Coordinates of C-alpha atoms and ligand atoms in Angstrom, one line a residue:
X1093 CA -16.4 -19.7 -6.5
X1094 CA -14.5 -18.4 -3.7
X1095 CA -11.6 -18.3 -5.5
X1096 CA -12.7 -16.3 -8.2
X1097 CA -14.4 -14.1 -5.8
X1098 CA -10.5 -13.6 -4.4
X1099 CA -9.0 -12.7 -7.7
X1100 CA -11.7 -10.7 -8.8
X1101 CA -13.1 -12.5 -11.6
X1102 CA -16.7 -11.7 -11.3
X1103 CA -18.3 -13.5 -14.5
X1104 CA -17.2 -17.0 -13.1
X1105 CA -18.3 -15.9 -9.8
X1106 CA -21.5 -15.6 -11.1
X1107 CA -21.6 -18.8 -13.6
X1108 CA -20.3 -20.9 -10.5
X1109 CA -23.1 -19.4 -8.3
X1110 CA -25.6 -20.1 -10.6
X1111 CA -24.6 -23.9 -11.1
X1112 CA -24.7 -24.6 -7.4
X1113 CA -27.9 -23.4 -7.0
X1114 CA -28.7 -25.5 -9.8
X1115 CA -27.4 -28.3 -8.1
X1116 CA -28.9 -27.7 -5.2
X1117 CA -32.3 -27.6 -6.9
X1118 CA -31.6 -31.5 -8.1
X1119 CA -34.1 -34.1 -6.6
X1120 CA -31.0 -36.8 -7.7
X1121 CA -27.3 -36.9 -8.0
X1122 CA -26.0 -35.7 -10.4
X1123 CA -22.7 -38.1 -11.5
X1124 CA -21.5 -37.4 -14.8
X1125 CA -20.7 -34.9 -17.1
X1126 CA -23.7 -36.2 -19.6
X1127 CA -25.8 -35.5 -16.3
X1128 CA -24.2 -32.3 -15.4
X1129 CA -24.4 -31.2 -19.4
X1130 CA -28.0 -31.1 -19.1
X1131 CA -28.8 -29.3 -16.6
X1132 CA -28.7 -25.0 -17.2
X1133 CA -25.6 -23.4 -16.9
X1134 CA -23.3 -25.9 -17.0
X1135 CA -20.8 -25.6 -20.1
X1136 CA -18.2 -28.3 -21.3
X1137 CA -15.6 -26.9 -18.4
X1138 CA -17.8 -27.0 -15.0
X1139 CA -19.8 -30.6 -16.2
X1140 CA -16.3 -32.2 -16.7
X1141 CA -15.1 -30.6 -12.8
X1142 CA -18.0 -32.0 -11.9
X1143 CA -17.2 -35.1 -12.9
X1144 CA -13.8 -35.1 -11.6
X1145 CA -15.0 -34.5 -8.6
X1146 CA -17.5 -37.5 -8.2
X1147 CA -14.8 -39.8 -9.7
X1148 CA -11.7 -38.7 -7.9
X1149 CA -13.3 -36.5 -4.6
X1150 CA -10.8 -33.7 -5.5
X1151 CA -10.3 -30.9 -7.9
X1152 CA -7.1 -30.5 -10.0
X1153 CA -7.8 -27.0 -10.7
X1154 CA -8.8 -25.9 -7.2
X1155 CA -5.5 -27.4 -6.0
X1156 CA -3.4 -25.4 -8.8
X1157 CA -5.2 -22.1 -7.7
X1158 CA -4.7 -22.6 -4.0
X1159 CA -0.7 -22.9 -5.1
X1160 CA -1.6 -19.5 -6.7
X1161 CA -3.6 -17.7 -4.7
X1162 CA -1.1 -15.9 -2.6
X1163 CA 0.6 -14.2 -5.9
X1164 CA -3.0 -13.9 -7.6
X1165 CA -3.9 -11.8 -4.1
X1166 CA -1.1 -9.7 -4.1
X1167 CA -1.6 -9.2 -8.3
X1168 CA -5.2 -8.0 -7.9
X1169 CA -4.0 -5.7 -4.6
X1170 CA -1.5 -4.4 -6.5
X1171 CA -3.8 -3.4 -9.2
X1172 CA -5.2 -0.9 -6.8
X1173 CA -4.1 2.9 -7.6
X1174 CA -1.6 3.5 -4.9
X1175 CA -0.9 0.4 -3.5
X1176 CA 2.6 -1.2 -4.6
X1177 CA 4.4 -4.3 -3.7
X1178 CA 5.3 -3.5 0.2
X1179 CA 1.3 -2.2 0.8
X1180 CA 0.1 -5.2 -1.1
X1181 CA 2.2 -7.6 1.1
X1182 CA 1.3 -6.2 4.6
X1183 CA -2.4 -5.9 3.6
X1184 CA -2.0 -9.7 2.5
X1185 CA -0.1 -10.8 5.7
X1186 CA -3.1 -8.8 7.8
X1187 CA -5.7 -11.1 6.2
X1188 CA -7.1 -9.1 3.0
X1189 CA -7.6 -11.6 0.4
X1190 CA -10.0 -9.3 -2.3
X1191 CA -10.9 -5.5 -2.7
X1192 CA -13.7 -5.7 0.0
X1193 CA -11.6 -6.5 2.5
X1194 CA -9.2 -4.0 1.4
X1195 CA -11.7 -1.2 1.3
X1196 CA -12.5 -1.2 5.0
X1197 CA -8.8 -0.4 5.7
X1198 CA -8.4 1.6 8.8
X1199 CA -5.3 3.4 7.1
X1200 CA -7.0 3.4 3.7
X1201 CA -5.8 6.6 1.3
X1202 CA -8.3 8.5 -0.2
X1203 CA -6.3 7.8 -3.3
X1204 CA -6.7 4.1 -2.8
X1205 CA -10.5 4.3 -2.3
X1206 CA -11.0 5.7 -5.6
X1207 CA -8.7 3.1 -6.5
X1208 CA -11.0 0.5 -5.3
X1209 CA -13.9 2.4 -6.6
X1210 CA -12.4 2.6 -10.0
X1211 CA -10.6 -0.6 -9.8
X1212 CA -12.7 -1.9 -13.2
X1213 CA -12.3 1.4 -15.0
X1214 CA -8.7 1.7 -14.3
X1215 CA -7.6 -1.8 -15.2
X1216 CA -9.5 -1.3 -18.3
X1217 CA -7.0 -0.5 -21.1
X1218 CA -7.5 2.0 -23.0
X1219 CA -8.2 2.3 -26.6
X1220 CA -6.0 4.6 -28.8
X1221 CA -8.3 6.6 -30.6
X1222 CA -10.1 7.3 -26.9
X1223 CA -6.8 8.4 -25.4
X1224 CA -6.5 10.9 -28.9
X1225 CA -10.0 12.2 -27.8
X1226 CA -8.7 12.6 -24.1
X1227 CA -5.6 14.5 -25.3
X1228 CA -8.0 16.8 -27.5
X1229 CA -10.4 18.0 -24.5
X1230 CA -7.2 18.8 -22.4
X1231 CA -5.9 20.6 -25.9
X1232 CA -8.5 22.8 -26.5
X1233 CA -8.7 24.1 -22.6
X1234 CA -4.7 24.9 -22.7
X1235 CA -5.0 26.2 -25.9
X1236 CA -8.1 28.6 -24.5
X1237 CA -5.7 29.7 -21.7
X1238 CA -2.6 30.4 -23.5
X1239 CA -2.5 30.2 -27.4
X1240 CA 1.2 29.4 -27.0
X1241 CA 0.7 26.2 -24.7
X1242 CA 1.6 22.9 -26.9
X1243 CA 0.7 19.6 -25.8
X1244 CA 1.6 15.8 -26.2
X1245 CA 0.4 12.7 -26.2
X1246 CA 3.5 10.2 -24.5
X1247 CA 4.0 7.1 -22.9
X1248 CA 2.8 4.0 -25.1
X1249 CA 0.4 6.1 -27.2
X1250 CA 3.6 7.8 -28.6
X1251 CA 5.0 4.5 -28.6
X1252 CA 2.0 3.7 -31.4
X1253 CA 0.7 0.8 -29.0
X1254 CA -3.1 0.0 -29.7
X1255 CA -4.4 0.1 -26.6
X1256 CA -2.8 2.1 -23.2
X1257 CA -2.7 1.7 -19.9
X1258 CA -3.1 5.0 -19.0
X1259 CA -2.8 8.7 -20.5
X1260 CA -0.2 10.6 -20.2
X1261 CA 0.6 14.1 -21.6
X1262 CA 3.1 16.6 -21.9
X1263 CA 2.1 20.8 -21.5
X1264 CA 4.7 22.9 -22.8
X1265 CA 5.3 26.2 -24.1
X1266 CA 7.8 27.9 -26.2
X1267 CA 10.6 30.1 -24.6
X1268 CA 9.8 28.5 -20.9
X1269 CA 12.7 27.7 -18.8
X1270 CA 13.1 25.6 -15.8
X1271 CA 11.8 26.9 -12.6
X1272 CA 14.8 27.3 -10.3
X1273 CA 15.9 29.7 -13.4
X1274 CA 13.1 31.9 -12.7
X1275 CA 10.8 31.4 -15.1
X1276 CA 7.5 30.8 -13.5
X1277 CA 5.1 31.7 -16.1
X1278 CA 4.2 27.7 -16.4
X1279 CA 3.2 27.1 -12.6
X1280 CA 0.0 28.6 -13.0
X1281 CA -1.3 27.0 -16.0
X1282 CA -1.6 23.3 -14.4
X1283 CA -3.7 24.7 -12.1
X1284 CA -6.1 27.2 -13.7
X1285 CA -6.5 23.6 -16.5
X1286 CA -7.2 21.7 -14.0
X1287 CA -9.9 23.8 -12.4
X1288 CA -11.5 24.6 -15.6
X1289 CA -11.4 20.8 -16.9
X1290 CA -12.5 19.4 -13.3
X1291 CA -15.5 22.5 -13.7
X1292 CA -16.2 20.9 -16.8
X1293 CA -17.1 17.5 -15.6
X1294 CA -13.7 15.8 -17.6
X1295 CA -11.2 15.2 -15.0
X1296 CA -13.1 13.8 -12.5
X1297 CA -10.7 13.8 -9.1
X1298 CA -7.0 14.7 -8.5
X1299 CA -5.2 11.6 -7.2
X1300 CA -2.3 13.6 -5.8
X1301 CA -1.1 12.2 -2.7
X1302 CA -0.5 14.2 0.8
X1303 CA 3.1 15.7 -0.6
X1304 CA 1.0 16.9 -4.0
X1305 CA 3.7 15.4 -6.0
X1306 CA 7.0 16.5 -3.4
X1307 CA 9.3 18.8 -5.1
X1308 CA 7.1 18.8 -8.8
X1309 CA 4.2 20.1 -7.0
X1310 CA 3.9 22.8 -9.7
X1311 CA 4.4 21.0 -12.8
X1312 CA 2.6 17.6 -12.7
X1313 CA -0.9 16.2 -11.9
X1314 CA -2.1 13.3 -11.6
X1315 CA -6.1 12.0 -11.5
X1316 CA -9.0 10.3 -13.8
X1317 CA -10.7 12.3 -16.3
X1318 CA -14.1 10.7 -18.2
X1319 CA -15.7 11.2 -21.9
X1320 CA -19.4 11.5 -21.3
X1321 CA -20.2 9.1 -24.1
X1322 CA -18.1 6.2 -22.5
X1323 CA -18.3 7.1 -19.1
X1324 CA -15.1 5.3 -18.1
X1325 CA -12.8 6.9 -15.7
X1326 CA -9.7 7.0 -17.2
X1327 CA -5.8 7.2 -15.5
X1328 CA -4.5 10.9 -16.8
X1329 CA -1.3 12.7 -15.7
X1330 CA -0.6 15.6 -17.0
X1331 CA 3.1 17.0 -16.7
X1332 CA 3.7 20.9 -17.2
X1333 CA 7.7 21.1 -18.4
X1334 CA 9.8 23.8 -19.8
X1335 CA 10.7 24.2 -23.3
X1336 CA 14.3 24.3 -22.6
X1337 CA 14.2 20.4 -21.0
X1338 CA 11.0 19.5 -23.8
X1339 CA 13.6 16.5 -25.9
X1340 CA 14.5 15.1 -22.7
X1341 CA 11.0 15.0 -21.3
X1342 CA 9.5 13.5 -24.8
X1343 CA 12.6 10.9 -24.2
X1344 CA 12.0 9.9 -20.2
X1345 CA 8.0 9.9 -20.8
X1346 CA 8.1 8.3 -24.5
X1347 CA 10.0 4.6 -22.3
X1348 CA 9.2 2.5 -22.5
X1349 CA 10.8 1.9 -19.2
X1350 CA 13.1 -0.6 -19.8
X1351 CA 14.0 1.2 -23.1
X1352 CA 14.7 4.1 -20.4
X1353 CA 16.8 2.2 -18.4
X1354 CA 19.2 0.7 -21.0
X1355 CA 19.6 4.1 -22.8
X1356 CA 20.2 5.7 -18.7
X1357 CA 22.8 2.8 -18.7
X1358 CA 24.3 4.0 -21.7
X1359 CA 24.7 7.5 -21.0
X1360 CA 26.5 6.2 -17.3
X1361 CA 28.6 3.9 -19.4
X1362 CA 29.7 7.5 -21.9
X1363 CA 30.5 9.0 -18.8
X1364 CA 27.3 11.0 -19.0
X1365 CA 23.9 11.4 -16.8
X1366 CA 20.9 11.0 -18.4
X1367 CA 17.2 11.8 -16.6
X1368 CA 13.6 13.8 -17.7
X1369 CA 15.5 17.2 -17.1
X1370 CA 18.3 16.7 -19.6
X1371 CA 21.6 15.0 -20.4
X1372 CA 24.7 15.7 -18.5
X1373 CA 28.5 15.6 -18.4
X1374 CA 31.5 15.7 -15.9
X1375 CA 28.9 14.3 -13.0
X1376 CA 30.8 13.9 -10.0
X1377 CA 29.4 11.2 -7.8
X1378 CA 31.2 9.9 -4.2
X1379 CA 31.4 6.0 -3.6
X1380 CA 28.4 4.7 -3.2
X1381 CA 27.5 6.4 -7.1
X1382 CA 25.6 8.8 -5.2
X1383 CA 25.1 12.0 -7.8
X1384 CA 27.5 15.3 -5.8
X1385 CA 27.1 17.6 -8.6
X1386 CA 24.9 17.2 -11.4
X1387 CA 27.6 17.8 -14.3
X1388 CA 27.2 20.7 -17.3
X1389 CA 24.1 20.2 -19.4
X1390 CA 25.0 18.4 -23.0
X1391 CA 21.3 18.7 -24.6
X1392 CA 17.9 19.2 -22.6
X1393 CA 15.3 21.1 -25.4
X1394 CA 16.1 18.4 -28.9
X1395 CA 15.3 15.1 -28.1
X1396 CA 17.1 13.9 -31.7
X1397 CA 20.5 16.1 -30.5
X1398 CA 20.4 13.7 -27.3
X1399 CA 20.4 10.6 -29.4
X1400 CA 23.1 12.1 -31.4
X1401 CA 25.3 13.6 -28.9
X1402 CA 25.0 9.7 -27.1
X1403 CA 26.3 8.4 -30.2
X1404 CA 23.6 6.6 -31.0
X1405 CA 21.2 6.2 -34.3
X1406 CA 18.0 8.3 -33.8
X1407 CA 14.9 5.7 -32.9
X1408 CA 11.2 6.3 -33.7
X1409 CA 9.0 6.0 -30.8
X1410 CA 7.9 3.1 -32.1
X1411 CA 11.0 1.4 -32.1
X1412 CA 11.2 1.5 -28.6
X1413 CA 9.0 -0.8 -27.2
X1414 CA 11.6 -3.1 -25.7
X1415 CA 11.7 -6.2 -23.7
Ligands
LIG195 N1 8.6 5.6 -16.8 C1 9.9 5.1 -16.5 N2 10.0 4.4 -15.3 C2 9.0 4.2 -14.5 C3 7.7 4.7 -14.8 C4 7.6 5.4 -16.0 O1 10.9 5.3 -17.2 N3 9.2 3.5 -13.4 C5 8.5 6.4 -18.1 C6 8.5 5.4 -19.2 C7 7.1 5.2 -19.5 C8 6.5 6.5 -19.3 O2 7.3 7.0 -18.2 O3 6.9 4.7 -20.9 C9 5.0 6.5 -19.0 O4 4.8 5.7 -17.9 P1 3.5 4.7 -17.9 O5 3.6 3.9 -16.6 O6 2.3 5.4 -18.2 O7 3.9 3.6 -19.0 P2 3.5 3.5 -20.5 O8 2.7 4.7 -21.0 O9 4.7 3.1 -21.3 O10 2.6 2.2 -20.5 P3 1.0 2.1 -20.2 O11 0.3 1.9 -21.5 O12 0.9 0.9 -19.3 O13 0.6 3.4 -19.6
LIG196 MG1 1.1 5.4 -19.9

């Protein structure tokens, strides 16, 4: 039971809890499985442990997780919005073993507290047609602001998966250039949406950290939004980009990552530069591969012109979930 109270797993938490009040209850030993089978809740699975345990005094299974544990620890840390690998092994080394430990965190985020709040809702995947419903509520506000906003739906929903991990969507609106070119009429929209959809009860807290998304600050948000009727809070980010850089936006937040990196590798291998802000040429980098000057732009706005002008055969969405 402690175990599963480590990694989380609430259900047999409760199953095992119930059983060993069961057997506490028992006026005489109970020795075999026949025994143990009788008695209420006690399946196939925990009458035959029991048994192993009166025949052999140890548990197979309890010596495989304790092998475990340590990775299954850091798996359901990491699990936590805002806590990666390095976090996940100093909270480990300092003793936390489950998210109760990990909540009372002097140096706890408010990011991760919602994380542990959340941690169900957020680990929940989410269905496809729910993720469509999302994408329409955030539609219909950005359309109310700006008839000329478009929006997508990327990352693995684009990708046509069944269920996704979280949502992710593109704003965008025709004629829009990057900021550093002076176009700024796309800095305010993220913010008025946001306002209006968190007034509205859908997005339900920003999970920005303390440098509100460093040098993106205008053009991306990140947070949970909810649909009344399911009342799951739900991973959303929401990324404002230009129209000029839209095909090598859709590209970078289609992935799926590892599909990213090969076709990054690619582009290196042609001599090129490839990232979310377009494809470029005649990079100079020093020694150490370190980008000096960013190159000339090839193809930012038509994601299909990027495939093309890497020499490579156009691939649907769905015929990049790789690996
Ligand atoms: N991405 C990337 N490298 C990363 C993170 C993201 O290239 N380290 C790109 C590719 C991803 C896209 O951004 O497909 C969206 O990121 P997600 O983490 O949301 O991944 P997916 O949407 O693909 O999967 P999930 O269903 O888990 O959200
Ligand atoms: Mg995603």
């Amino acid at each position: 039971m402690e175990y599963y109270k480590q990694i989380n797993e609430i259900w047999r938490v409760q199953g095992y809890r119930k059983a060993i009040n069961t057997l506490r209850q028992q006026k005489q030993p109970v020795r075999t499985k026949q025994d143990a089978l009788k008695l209420p809740g006690f399946g196939h699975q925990l009458s035959d442990k029991l048994e192993e345990i009166v025949k052999t005094g140890k548990l197979t299974r309890l010596i495989e997780s304790k092998k475990d544990s340590r990775a299954a620890v850091l798996g359901l840390l990491e699990g936590i919005f805002g806590v990666g690998p390095n976090t996940a092994r100093e909270w480990y080394n300092d003793g936390v073993r489950n998210l109760s430990n990990a909540r009372v965190r002097p140096d706890l985020t408010p990011q991760q507290r919602v994380g542990i709040d959340r941690y169900h809702d957020f680990n929940t995947r989410i269905p496809r047609n729910e993720v469509a419903q999302h994408f329409s509520v955030v539609e219909s506000a950005a359309r109310n602001i700006d008839s000329g906003l478009r929006c997508f739906i990327m990352g693995s929903y684009r990708r046509g998966v069944q269920t996704c991990g979280d949502i992710d969507l593109i704003v965008t609106k025709p004629g829009t250039k990057r900021i550093e070119e002076g176009e700024k009429s796309l800095m305010w929209v993220l913010q008025k949406l946001t306002t209006q959809l968190t007034a509205m009860g859908f997005l339900k807290v920003c999970l920005l950290g303390k440098d509100k998304g460093g040098k993106d600050s205008n053009s991306k948000w990140y947070g949970a939004s909810m649909l009344e009727d399911i009342g799951i809070w739900r991973r959303i980010d929401i990324l404002i980009v230009p129209w000029s850089e839209l095909g090598a936006s859709l590209l970078y937040f289609t992935g799926n990552d590892l599909f990213n990196r090969s076709i990054r590798m690619l582009a290196v291998k042609k001599g090129m530069s490839l990232n979310q802000h377009g494809l470029f040429k005649d990079v100079i980098r020093d020694k150490n591969w370190k980008k000096i000057h960013r190159g000339t732009l090839v193809e930012a706005h038509d994601e299909r012109k990027i495939f093309e002008a890497l020499g490579i055969k156009w691939l649907e969405p769905k015929e990049r979930n790789v690996g």
